[in-house]
XYZ file of C-alpha atoms in Angstrom:
687
model
C 113.661 48.518 -4.292
C 113.286 49.145 -8.231
C 115.527 51.144 -10.005
C 111.960 53.419 -11.221
C 111.332 54.493 -7.370
C 112.882 56.272 -4.655
C 110.939 54.104 -1.760
C 112.276 54.258 1.679
C 114.759 50.786 2.788
C 112.021 48.226 3.745
C 109.131 49.057 1.654
C 108.167 47.592 -1.395
C 105.979 48.472 -4.393
C 102.954 46.210 -3.535
C 102.451 47.836 -0.213
C 102.440 51.011 -1.672
C 100.037 50.137 -4.436
C 97.742 48.797 -2.130
C 97.806 51.857 -0.179
C 97.355 53.822 -2.823
C 94.364 51.710 -4.032
C 92.938 51.868 -0.739
C 93.810 56.067 -0.219
C 92.535 57.094 -3.865
C 89.927 59.720 -3.558
C 87.906 58.124 -6.654
C 86.040 54.434 -6.444
C 88.599 51.760 -7.892
C 87.133 48.706 -9.051
C 89.782 45.888 -10.411
C 87.667 43.964 -13.121
C 88.273 40.444 -14.900
C 87.473 39.824 -18.304
C 84.568 37.932 -17.280
C 83.289 41.060 -15.604
C 84.174 40.102 -12.028
C 85.373 42.409 -9.449
C 88.679 41.364 -8.178
C 89.341 44.175 -5.773
C 87.721 47.426 -4.773
C 88.462 50.244 -2.617
C 86.725 51.940 0.167
C 85.571 54.766 -1.793
C 83.684 52.496 -4.606
C 81.955 50.916 -1.716
C 81.070 53.913 0.054
C 80.010 55.778 -3.267
C 77.967 52.406 -4.446
C 76.693 51.536 -0.961
C 78.336 48.301 -0.255
C 80.632 47.068 2.025
C 84.147 45.975 0.254
C 83.825 42.206 0.947
C 80.257 42.438 -0.784
C 81.618 44.076 -4.011
C 84.646 41.826 -4.251
C 83.443 38.523 -6.426
C 80.277 39.946 -7.656
C 79.421 40.860 -11.490
C 79.894 44.575 -12.370
C 76.789 44.501 -14.047
C 75.451 44.608 -10.696
C 76.081 48.237 -10.613
C 74.286 49.166 -13.528
C 70.653 50.157 -13.751
C 68.336 47.516 -15.000
C 66.988 49.722 -17.659
C 70.765 49.862 -19.634
C 72.228 46.622 -18.041
C 71.744 44.637 -21.254
C 73.334 46.675 -23.085
C 75.972 47.716 -21.022
C 76.708 43.545 -21.040
C 77.101 44.111 -24.949
C 79.320 47.203 -24.520
C 81.603 45.325 -21.819
C 82.089 41.899 -23.771
C 83.111 44.416 -27.048
C 85.337 46.518 -24.968
C 87.315 43.599 -23.588
C 87.704 42.350 -27.368
C 89.728 45.688 -28.215
C 90.553 47.250 -24.415
C 91.550 51.128 -24.966
C 92.199 53.607 -22.566
C 88.966 55.950 -21.543
C 90.248 59.196 -19.620
C 87.818 60.582 -17.022
C 85.788 63.389 -18.420
C 84.792 61.713 -21.796
C 81.296 60.635 -20.797
C 79.189 62.558 -18.704
C 75.661 60.931 -18.903
C 76.611 58.060 -17.054
C 74.532 56.379 -14.207
C 75.282 54.075 -11.406
C 73.183 51.919 -9.490
C 73.564 51.789 -5.719
C 72.961 48.377 -3.263
C 69.717 50.338 -2.179
C 68.265 50.679 -5.637
C 69.056 54.309 -6.206
C 71.065 55.977 -8.774
C 74.351 58.302 -8.972
C 75.761 60.184 -11.704
C 79.231 59.404 -12.282
C 82.390 59.862 -14.548
C 84.069 56.411 -15.386
C 87.657 56.095 -16.490
C 89.091 52.794 -17.823
C 92.598 51.809 -17.880
C 93.104 48.357 -19.183
C 96.196 46.709 -17.980
C 96.535 43.806 -20.622
C 99.594 45.255 -21.731
C 101.275 44.858 -18.424
C 100.168 41.314 -18.744
C 97.362 41.230 -16.249
C 93.912 40.312 -17.392
C 92.163 43.173 -15.714
C 90.928 46.769 -15.880
C 90.999 49.286 -13.539
C 87.602 51.613 -13.413
C 87.982 54.997 -11.627
C 84.141 56.152 -10.597
C 83.908 59.684 -9.682
C 80.320 60.963 -8.099
C 79.835 64.261 -10.126
C 77.035 65.383 -8.316
C 79.247 66.977 -6.258
C 80.676 69.227 -9.022
C 79.696 72.237 -8.164
C 78.036 72.893 -11.450
C 76.622 69.458 -11.635
C 75.028 70.579 -8.119
C 73.691 73.636 -9.677
C 72.100 72.007 -12.762
C 70.331 69.414 -10.623
C 69.061 71.926 -7.984
C 67.308 73.653 -11.505
C 66.104 70.258 -12.763
C 64.890 69.423 -9.141
C 63.233 73.265 -9.257
C 61.836 72.767 -12.667
C 60.209 69.602 -12.225
C 58.693 70.847 -9.155
C 56.952 73.655 -11.402
C 56.142 71.375 -14.017
C 54.559 69.352 -11.093
C 52.353 72.233 -10.318
C 51.440 73.428 -13.683
C 50.317 70.205 -14.229
C 48.114 70.206 -11.385
C 46.959 74.017 -12.322
C 45.765 72.727 -15.617
C 43.967 70.052 -14.357
C 42.871 70.978 -11.041
C 39.113 72.765 -10.667
C 39.537 73.569 -7.157
C 42.220 76.196 -6.127
C 42.105 75.260 -2.508
C 43.934 71.843 -4.060
C 46.826 74.346 -5.479
C 46.655 76.649 -2.184
C 47.651 73.558 -0.195
C 50.059 72.149 -2.533
C 52.520 74.993 -3.309
C 53.754 75.071 0.103
C 54.587 71.294 0.387
C 56.431 71.650 -3.062
C 58.018 74.447 -1.544
C 59.034 72.837 1.553
C 60.173 69.849 -0.897
C 62.557 71.417 -3.383
C 64.100 74.285 -1.054
C 64.473 72.017 1.791
C 63.157 74.533 3.917
C 61.676 74.689 7.448
C 58.019 76.483 6.853
C 56.599 77.417 4.012
C 52.700 79.219 3.589
C 50.586 80.649 1.290
C 48.701 84.042 2.540
C 45.433 85.564 0.822
C 44.821 89.323 1.135
C 41.497 89.647 2.910
C 38.409 91.553 1.014
C 39.153 94.576 3.963
C 42.497 95.039 1.804
C 44.466 95.277 5.249
C 44.655 91.506 6.461
C 46.147 88.606 5.513
C 44.948 85.048 5.984
C 47.020 81.882 5.910
C 45.357 79.924 3.475
C 47.795 76.552 3.968
C 51.175 75.771 4.947
C 53.605 73.610 6.416
C 55.920 73.883 9.441
C 53.632 76.851 10.390
C 54.203 78.301 13.646
C 51.401 78.654 16.682
C 49.720 82.128 15.488
C 49.786 80.536 11.937
C 46.987 78.060 11.932
C 45.134 78.006 8.711
C 42.347 80.554 8.950
C 44.510 82.722 11.005
C 44.581 86.575 9.898
C 47.856 88.583 10.356
C 47.904 92.154 10.084
C 51.624 92.999 8.596
C 53.466 95.741 9.759
C 55.273 97.991 7.228
C 58.685 97.145 9.105
C 57.996 93.473 8.187
C 59.250 91.812 4.918
C 55.787 90.422 4.216
C 54.686 94.426 4.685
C 56.777 95.612 2.328
C 56.169 92.920 -0.184
C 52.474 93.903 0.268
C 53.321 97.206 -0.101
C 55.642 97.213 -2.995
C 55.325 93.899 -4.907
C 58.697 92.833 -4.979
C 60.436 89.907 -3.296
C 62.232 90.200 0.444
C 65.054 88.068 1.226
C 66.343 88.238 4.650
C 69.656 86.479 4.971
C 70.027 86.175 8.703
C 67.218 87.532 11.092
C 69.393 87.830 13.972
C 71.664 90.058 12.649
C 69.555 92.022 10.033
C 68.739 95.683 11.032
C 65.931 96.246 8.608
C 63.592 94.249 9.933
C 62.817 93.355 13.474
C 62.004 89.514 13.802
C 59.283 88.195 16.173
C 60.230 86.458 19.017
C 58.306 83.464 18.285
C 60.734 83.231 15.142
C 63.564 83.762 16.775
C 63.045 81.062 19.210
C 62.234 78.416 16.579
C 65.606 79.626 15.190
C 64.259 80.545 11.588
C 66.854 82.750 10.522
C 66.651 82.802 7.016
C 63.579 83.752 5.081
C 62.067 84.461 1.619
C 58.838 85.918 0.681
C 57.488 86.791 -2.820
C 54.122 88.350 -3.851
C 50.787 86.544 -5.376
C 49.360 88.681 -8.515
C 46.326 89.024 -10.261
C 46.844 91.315 -12.683
C 50.001 92.995 -10.944
C 47.788 93.594 -7.884
C 49.395 91.922 -4.982
C 46.557 89.262 -3.510
C 48.683 87.508 -0.811
C 52.107 86.397 -0.575
C 54.102 83.077 -0.330
C 56.553 83.047 2.275
C 59.376 80.271 3.189
C 61.758 80.000 6.443
C 64.951 78.370 7.003
C 66.949 77.657 10.080
C 70.097 78.115 8.016
C 71.272 81.581 7.213
C 72.003 83.016 3.777
C 70.204 79.682 2.423
C 68.499 81.765 -0.584
C 69.945 82.797 -3.554
C 68.746 83.807 -6.969
C 68.109 80.273 -8.168
C 65.493 79.720 -4.834
C 64.148 82.971 -5.579
C 63.535 82.469 -9.375
C 61.864 78.800 -8.231
C 59.706 80.474 -5.824
C 58.695 83.476 -7.685
C 57.411 80.984 -10.469
C 55.439 79.227 -8.315
C 54.173 82.207 -6.789
C 53.271 83.033 -10.748
C 51.082 79.759 -11.185
C 49.260 80.291 -7.822
C 48.171 83.429 -8.464
C 47.650 82.972 -12.251
C 45.401 80.128 -11.046
C 43.469 81.820 -8.622
C 42.812 84.363 -11.052
C 41.737 81.844 -13.736
C 39.143 80.365 -11.268
C 37.643 83.655 -10.349
C 37.652 83.954 -14.032
C 36.072 80.493 -14.885
C 33.248 81.165 -11.667
C 32.701 84.285 -13.540
C 31.787 82.396 -16.951
C 29.966 80.058 -14.497
C 27.857 82.474 -13.745
C 27.312 83.583 -16.604
C 26.438 80.229 -18.350
C 24.026 79.403 -15.357
C 21.998 83.147 -16.248
C 22.351 82.265 -20.101
C 19.946 78.868 -19.237
C 17.681 81.029 -17.194
C 17.422 83.567 -19.667
C 16.293 80.783 -22.382
C 13.540 80.457 -20.285
C 12.631 83.680 -19.028
C 13.227 84.893 -22.843
C 10.283 83.186 -23.850
C 8.014 84.283 -21.065
C 9.398 88.390 -21.582
C 8.371 87.696 -25.698
C 5.082 86.705 -24.898
C 4.603 89.291 -22.019
C 5.522 91.880 -24.408
C 3.201 90.987 -27.036
C 0.195 91.247 -24.457
C 1.930 94.443 -23.586
C 1.807 95.601 -27.091
C -1.797 94.810 -27.306
C -2.309 97.062 -24.104
C -0.435 99.917 -25.198
C -1.635 100.475 -28.316
C -5.076 99.813 -27.552
C -4.952 102.535 -24.540
C -3.329 104.700 -27.075
C -6.408 104.120 -29.689
C -8.035 104.987 -26.432
C -6.842 108.096 -25.275
C -7.101 109.653 -28.858
C -10.966 109.399 -28.971
C -13.028 112.604 -29.143
C -15.762 111.011 -26.668
C -12.544 110.939 -24.361
C -11.360 114.387 -24.316
C -14.699 115.330 -22.681
C -14.401 112.783 -19.780
C -12.038 113.634 -17.479
C -12.092 110.468 -15.155
C -12.114 108.245 -18.315
C -8.717 110.457 -18.901
C -7.296 109.677 -15.516
C -8.508 105.584 -16.005
C -6.209 105.582 -19.559
C -3.184 107.544 -17.971
C -3.211 105.343 -15.027
C -3.535 101.905 -17.069
C -0.639 103.530 -19.528
C 1.832 104.161 -16.694
C 1.129 100.920 -15.278
C 1.844 99.215 -18.860
C 4.991 101.461 -19.041
C 6.254 99.970 -15.493
C 5.459 96.728 -17.297
C 7.476 97.257 -20.131
C 10.090 98.329 -17.787
C 10.192 95.095 -15.822
C 10.133 93.096 -18.599
C 13.293 94.967 -19.695
C 15.267 94.004 -16.649
C 14.372 90.546 -17.218
C 15.754 90.751 -20.275
C 18.654 92.303 -19.368
C 19.106 89.365 -16.293
C 19.022 87.205 -19.453
C 22.035 88.318 -21.079
C 25.547 86.661 -20.724
C 27.078 89.267 -18.147
C 28.250 92.697 -17.966
C 31.452 93.160 -19.766
C 33.851 96.230 -18.751
C 35.552 96.743 -22.432
C 39.031 98.753 -22.108
C 41.806 99.538 -24.178
C 44.067 96.159 -24.026
C 47.441 96.291 -25.231
C 47.611 93.089 -27.453
C 51.589 92.303 -26.184
C 50.990 92.983 -22.893
C 48.027 89.972 -23.153
C 49.735 87.377 -25.149
C 53.494 87.240 -23.983
C 52.584 86.596 -20.182
C 49.734 84.119 -21.141
C 52.310 82.377 -23.685
C 54.596 82.119 -20.628
C 51.882 80.693 -18.300
C 51.169 78.252 -21.266
C 54.796 77.086 -21.697
C 54.888 76.383 -17.804
C 51.730 74.530 -17.449
C 51.113 72.904 -20.849
C 52.959 69.574 -22.011
C 56.558 70.833 -22.784
C 55.994 68.856 -26.427
C 54.086 71.905 -27.251
C 55.953 74.935 -28.750
C 54.420 77.922 -27.994
C 54.966 81.237 -30.438
C 54.024 84.950 -30.232
C 54.049 87.300 -33.124
C 52.647 90.729 -32.810
C 52.475 93.255 -35.927
C 54.850 96.222 -35.057
C 52.780 99.088 -34.464
C 49.426 96.609 -33.413
C 46.786 99.124 -32.017
C 45.147 98.290 -28.789
C 41.876 96.321 -28.859
C 38.493 97.365 -27.410
C 37.693 94.515 -24.839
C 36.990 93.344 -21.429
C 40.875 91.991 -20.675
C 39.615 89.154 -18.179
C 36.822 87.753 -20.536
C 39.607 88.314 -23.768
C 42.411 86.253 -21.695
C 39.973 83.599 -20.425
C 39.062 83.305 -24.027
C 41.934 82.818 -25.521
C 42.838 80.114 -22.557
C 40.022 78.492 -23.736
C 40.845 77.982 -27.066
C 44.525 76.998 -25.759
C 43.241 74.208 -23.625
C 40.927 72.899 -26.561
C 44.582 72.997 -28.820
C 46.236 71.014 -26.140
C 43.865 68.355 -26.402
C 44.000 68.297 -29.946
C 47.969 67.581 -29.732
C 48.439 64.487 -27.385
C 51.716 63.999 -28.957
C 52.690 67.231 -28.740
C 52.781 70.281 -31.502
C 53.061 73.992 -32.147
C 50.725 76.738 -30.485
C 51.073 80.144 -32.241
C 49.177 83.484 -31.375
C 49.253 86.138 -33.712
C 47.867 89.663 -33.669
C 47.629 92.168 -36.590
C 45.334 94.860 -37.792
C 42.633 93.027 -39.741
C 42.508 93.401 -43.643
C 38.891 93.723 -44.118
C 38.647 93.411 -47.882
C 40.535 90.089 -47.870
C 38.069 88.703 -45.710
C 34.703 86.821 -46.724
C 31.660 88.508 -47.156
C 29.893 87.275 -44.178
C 32.868 88.631 -41.926
C 33.038 91.937 -43.583
C 28.935 91.955 -43.191
C 29.842 90.948 -39.516
C 32.086 93.644 -38.702
C 30.492 96.150 -40.575
C 32.852 99.343 -40.774
C 35.845 100.429 -38.594
C 39.130 99.266 -37.813
C 39.762 96.065 -36.322
C 42.361 93.775 -34.946
C 42.654 89.799 -35.621
C 44.276 87.889 -32.779
C 44.516 84.294 -34.303
C 45.122 80.969 -32.135
C 46.786 78.229 -34.266
C 47.695 74.644 -33.692
C 49.012 71.650 -35.596
C 46.745 69.211 -33.703
C 43.940 66.614 -35.535
C 41.767 69.492 -36.986
C 38.061 68.949 -37.232
C 35.720 67.372 -39.784
C 33.125 69.132 -41.101
C 30.155 68.089 -38.997
C 32.227 69.209 -36.097
C 33.076 72.493 -37.705
C 29.844 73.578 -37.998
C 28.901 72.516 -34.278
C 31.781 73.890 -32.698
C 30.356 77.068 -31.293
C 26.980 75.572 -30.239
C 26.680 75.371 -26.640
C 26.856 72.071 -24.776
C 28.182 70.604 -28.028
C 31.786 68.675 -27.779
C 33.608 65.713 -28.938
C 35.418 64.950 -25.791
C 34.686 62.002 -23.493
C 32.170 61.977 -20.917
C 33.394 64.052 -17.821
C 36.373 65.634 -20.024
C 34.389 68.803 -21.233
C 31.126 70.731 -20.779
C 30.774 72.212 -24.341
C 30.652 75.837 -23.115
C 34.079 76.998 -24.011
C 34.101 77.869 -27.598
C 30.290 78.745 -27.288
C 31.720 81.206 -24.689
C 34.380 82.332 -26.769
C 32.095 83.284 -29.394
C 29.340 85.170 -27.177
C 31.951 87.151 -25.542
C 33.348 88.104 -28.873
C 30.046 88.891 -30.461
C 29.081 91.067 -27.324
C 32.208 92.957 -27.889
C 31.001 93.640 -31.205
C 33.690 91.504 -33.078
C 33.542 88.499 -34.958
C 34.768 84.654 -35.216
C 36.085 82.450 -37.685
C 37.011 79.012 -37.569
C 39.320 77.521 -40.191
C 40.378 73.778 -39.644
C 41.550 70.569 -41.823
C 41.207 67.289 -40.435
C 44.888 65.910 -40.090
C 46.752 69.202 -40.209
C 45.323 71.702 -37.162
C 43.171 74.614 -36.468
C 43.357 77.994 -36.562
C 40.369 80.060 -34.776
C 40.962 84.090 -35.465
C 38.751 86.646 -33.067
C 38.094 90.311 -35.021
C 37.873 92.620 -32.270
C 37.514 96.549 -32.704
C 39.870 99.029 -31.942
C 38.923 101.664 -29.569
C 37.440 104.731 -30.615
C 36.655 103.468 -34.202
C 33.581 103.754 -36.331
C 32.152 100.642 -34.931
C 32.199 101.609 -31.202
C 30.747 104.898 -32.464
C 27.862 103.169 -34.620
C 26.678 100.984 -31.328
C 25.196 104.556 -30.238
C 24.062 106.015 -33.123
C 20.618 106.353 -33.856
C 19.571 106.899 -37.593
C 17.259 109.314 -38.108
C 14.889 109.572 -40.517
C 12.649 112.114 -42.055
C 9.499 110.823 -41.400
C 7.004 108.236 -42.881
C 5.962 108.721 -46.575
C 2.532 109.054 -47.336
C 0.907 105.950 -48.995
C 4.085 104.206 -48.150
C 3.246 100.430 -49.318
C 3.772 97.772 -46.256
C 3.749 94.301 -45.856
C 3.119 93.494 -41.860
C 3.300 89.794 -41.056
C 2.437 89.050 -37.293
C 1.218 85.640 -35.874
C -0.377 87.490 -32.733
C -4.082 88.590 -34.066
C -4.484 91.257 -31.184
C -1.022 92.729 -32.119
C -1.648 92.715 -35.387
C -4.947 94.727 -34.936
C -2.785 97.405 -32.721
C -0.209 97.668 -35.603
C -3.024 98.164 -38.468
C -4.182 101.003 -36.037
C -1.016 102.473 -36.175
C -0.402 101.997 -39.771
C -3.321 103.526 -40.532
C -2.628 106.625 -38.643
C 0.573 106.831 -40.133
C -0.896 107.056 -43.769
C 0.206 103.793 -44.964
C -1.394 101.216 -47.333
C -0.759 97.922 -45.944
C -1.271 93.829 -46.446
C -1.575 91.816 -43.352
C -0.573 88.072 -43.236
C -0.301 85.652 -39.854
C 2.700 83.759 -41.160
C 5.545 83.730 -43.029
C 4.254 81.221 -45.562
C 1.314 83.605 -45.676
C 3.196 86.443 -46.790
C 5.542 84.573 -49.282
C 2.456 84.272 -51.644
C 2.172 87.612 -52.041
C 6.165 88.447 -52.507
C 5.747 88.083 -56.484
C 8.115 89.710 -58.564
C 5.312 92.044 -59.180
C 4.727 93.046 -56.075
C 5.169 97.156 -55.167
C 5.646 96.582 -51.724
C 8.445 99.377 -50.102
C 8.558 97.865 -46.544
C 8.382 94.206 -44.621
C 7.416 94.741 -41.004
C 7.750 91.159 -39.373
C 7.923 89.900 -35.863
C 11.330 87.623 -35.382
C 9.132 84.524 -33.695
C 6.171 83.360 -36.106
C 4.952 80.278 -34.303
C 6.195 76.975 -35.415
C 6.892 78.050 -39.232
C 9.351 79.909 -40.674
C 11.049 82.571 -38.665
C 10.935 86.463 -39.830
C 14.735 86.633 -40.073
C 14.342 83.735 -43.257
C 11.395 85.602 -44.514
C 13.342 89.021 -44.783
C 16.246 87.096 -46.614
C 13.744 85.732 -49.002
C 11.875 88.560 -49.351
C 15.025 90.456 -50.418
C 16.146 88.072 -52.784
C 13.003 88.458 -54.413
C 12.580 92.456 -54.145
C 16.060 93.659 -53.508
C 14.739 97.212 -52.666
C 12.821 96.009 -50.195
C 13.346 97.794 -46.681
C 12.800 95.294 -43.548
C 11.730 96.185 -40.459
C 11.664 93.712 -37.831
C 10.009 93.607 -34.245
C 10.702 91.500 -31.107
C 9.914 90.884 -27.760
C 13.115 89.537 -27.041
C 16.326 91.772 -26.842
C 18.357 93.260 -29.551
C 20.765 90.625 -29.156
C 18.483 88.316 -31.176
C 19.650 90.546 -34.381
C 23.311 90.108 -33.133
C 23.364 86.379 -32.832
C 22.073 85.897 -36.309
C 25.526 85.819 -38.101
C 23.904 86.750 -41.394
C 21.836 89.515 -40.560
C 22.641 92.747 -43.031
C 23.512 95.753 -41.433
C 20.401 97.484 -42.483
C 17.976 95.322 -41.211
C 16.185 97.056 -38.450
C 15.145 96.069 -35.108
C 11.922 97.112 -33.177
C 11.660 95.953 -29.803
C 8.035 95.176 -28.294
C 6.351 96.888 -26.957
C 6.395 100.083 -28.833
C 4.060 102.986 -29.289
C 2.843 104.596 -32.658
C 5.335 107.315 -32.318
C 8.055 104.622 -31.784
C 6.842 102.413 -35.107
C 7.173 105.844 -36.890
C 10.719 106.425 -35.753
C 11.624 102.766 -36.839
C 9.945 102.958 -40.204
C 12.086 106.245 -41.177
C 15.242 104.678 -39.965
C 14.526 101.952 -41.938
C 14.124 103.673 -44.839
C 16.837 105.706 -44.162
C 19.027 102.704 -43.840
C 17.672 101.099 -46.876
C 18.590 104.221 -49.014
C-alpha cells in the first residue's frame, strides 16, 4: 500500500482507480495524442449510445457533429501541442454526436496526464440536458419553435381550417399530452363545435357539438374568458369530471379561450394522464397558440369581407356605367314631365294631370332603384367608432413579432395623449396588416418595421394632402420599413387595383388599393414616401371623432338663391339632357351658353369671358372629363364657380384626390329646384 493512501490490505491502487473509472457519474474517456479512445467508462457509453467495446479504439472525432468535425480536429491538434486543464462549466455550448446521429448538449472537462508521464488526456463528459435550468430553457425553446412554426403557417395559409387542424397537433407534440382539441362557438352562442383535435374521446368526434355546463372548466372559460387548469380531476372538488374522462385516466387538463377582439369565440383544450402536469410555462405556450389561432380566424373573416367588397367593386364598375346612362334617361324624363306639368293647358286637364303625376312617381321610383344599384356597387358599409390607437397598435405589433421573420424588429411609438381616431376598427387593423405584410416582403433579409401615431401637423403637409383633408383634427398613423423601397414608376401605381410587382400567385394587387379605398371612405387621406434601397413609409390620416371633418360630411351648404342674369357655361354631352337643363336655366333667369364637349367649352373660356358659373357633367364621352375641364377653367378664370353633375355616386369626387373643396356635385336625375339649390350652394362655397 502506498504511503499516500489508506486502502485496506490486499487492495491496490489500480483496482480502486478502475472501480472509480467505471462507477464515476460522468462519462470518462481516456484519449491518446492521436485522438484514439483508449478507455471508456459505462456512463460515457450510455450517454453516447455505444457499447464500451465499440468506443475503445475509435476516434474521438466520431463523437463530434459533422458540421464542426473539421474545426474540432484542428482544435484537438492545437490542444495536443499545449495541453492544459479545462475544468467543467467553462464552456456550455458543446454538442456530442450519439451513435444514432442524434445530438446531446454536454459539458466537457479536460485533464492532461502528460505531467504524470502518460500520453493521455482524460475527457469528462456531463449531459447538461438534465440540469433543471437547462431543461427549462430547452422546454421554452421547444415551445417557442412550435409557436413560430404556427406563426409562419398563419402568415402563409389562406384557409383557416389548416390552422384549426394543425394547432392540436402542435399542442400535443410540444406538451406531450394525450388529448388536444379546438372548439368553436356556434352561431347560437350556446354550443361548442369540435373543429379539430387529436386523441379525442368518443363524444368529441370532429363536428360534434357540446353544451358546456357552468360547473365545468370549459363552461368557466367560455363565461369568464380566463384559462382554467385542473391539476388532478380525481381530487379536484371544483369540477365534476365525466365518467368517460375518468375512465380514460385523463386526470389533468388545461383550457384556454380563443378570442376575437376580447370576445370569446371558442377554446383550446389539452388533457394528460399525468397529474399536476401543467405549469406557468405550459399555460403561456397554450395561450400563445390560442392567440395566434384566434387572430388568424379573425383575419380570415376580415379577408372574406374584403374579398366580398372587392367582388362588389368589380360588379360596381359594370353597374356604375349602366346607372349613369339610366340616370341620364331619368333626367330627361323627369325634366320634360316637370316642364309639361307647368304648361297652362294642363292646368285645365284633370286626366292629363293624373297621367303626368303617375309618370313622375314612376320616374322617382326609377331614380330610387338606380340609387340602390349605386349603393350596391360601393365598397362596403363601414362601422366607424372611436378607436384608441395604442390599444390597436400594441396587440397588432405583438402578433407580427410572433408571426413575421424574427430578423424583423418591430417598434411602436404613440404620441402621449394621442386622441382616438374615427374608423372601422376591423378594417383599420386589416389595412395596417396589409401594409405590414407588404413591408415583410420588401425585407427578405430582415430589417425594422415601425408603427408611429401622432396628431397630424396639417400646416407641415403638402398642398394636396391639406386639400384632401380639409378642416378638422387628424391622426397620422404611419408604417415605415427599411426594405427595398419603390422606384417612381411603382410609386405612381402603388394604389391601383390589381397592380403588383410580386411574382404570379404571390399577390393580387388589391392590398394597397383596399387600404386607399378604406381610408378615403373614412374621410381621410393616404401618403406614400419611398426611396429605392432605403425603405418605404405609408401614412394614414384619419379624423378625430367629433371633429369638424365629421360634421362637414353631413352639412348642407345653404345659399340665398340664384341671382338673376347669372352667366352660366353649361357642358353636357347628352342632347336631351342639355335641352332639359336649358329649360331649367331659362326658368331660373340665367344667361347661358351651351356646349356638347369639354373641347368646345375651352374655346369659350378665354381671359375675356365673363362666365360666373361652370356647370358640367363629369363623364363627357371619349374626350376630356368634366373634372379636367373644371381644373383648366378655374386656372383661366380664377373666380369661376364650378358645379359638376354625374349619374355616378358622390364617390367620383372623393376618388379624385385633386378635387378642391369648393366644387359641388349634383347627382342625376335632378329637378329644377335641386338644380337651383346646387347653384346657390356652389356660389356660396366659391364666395
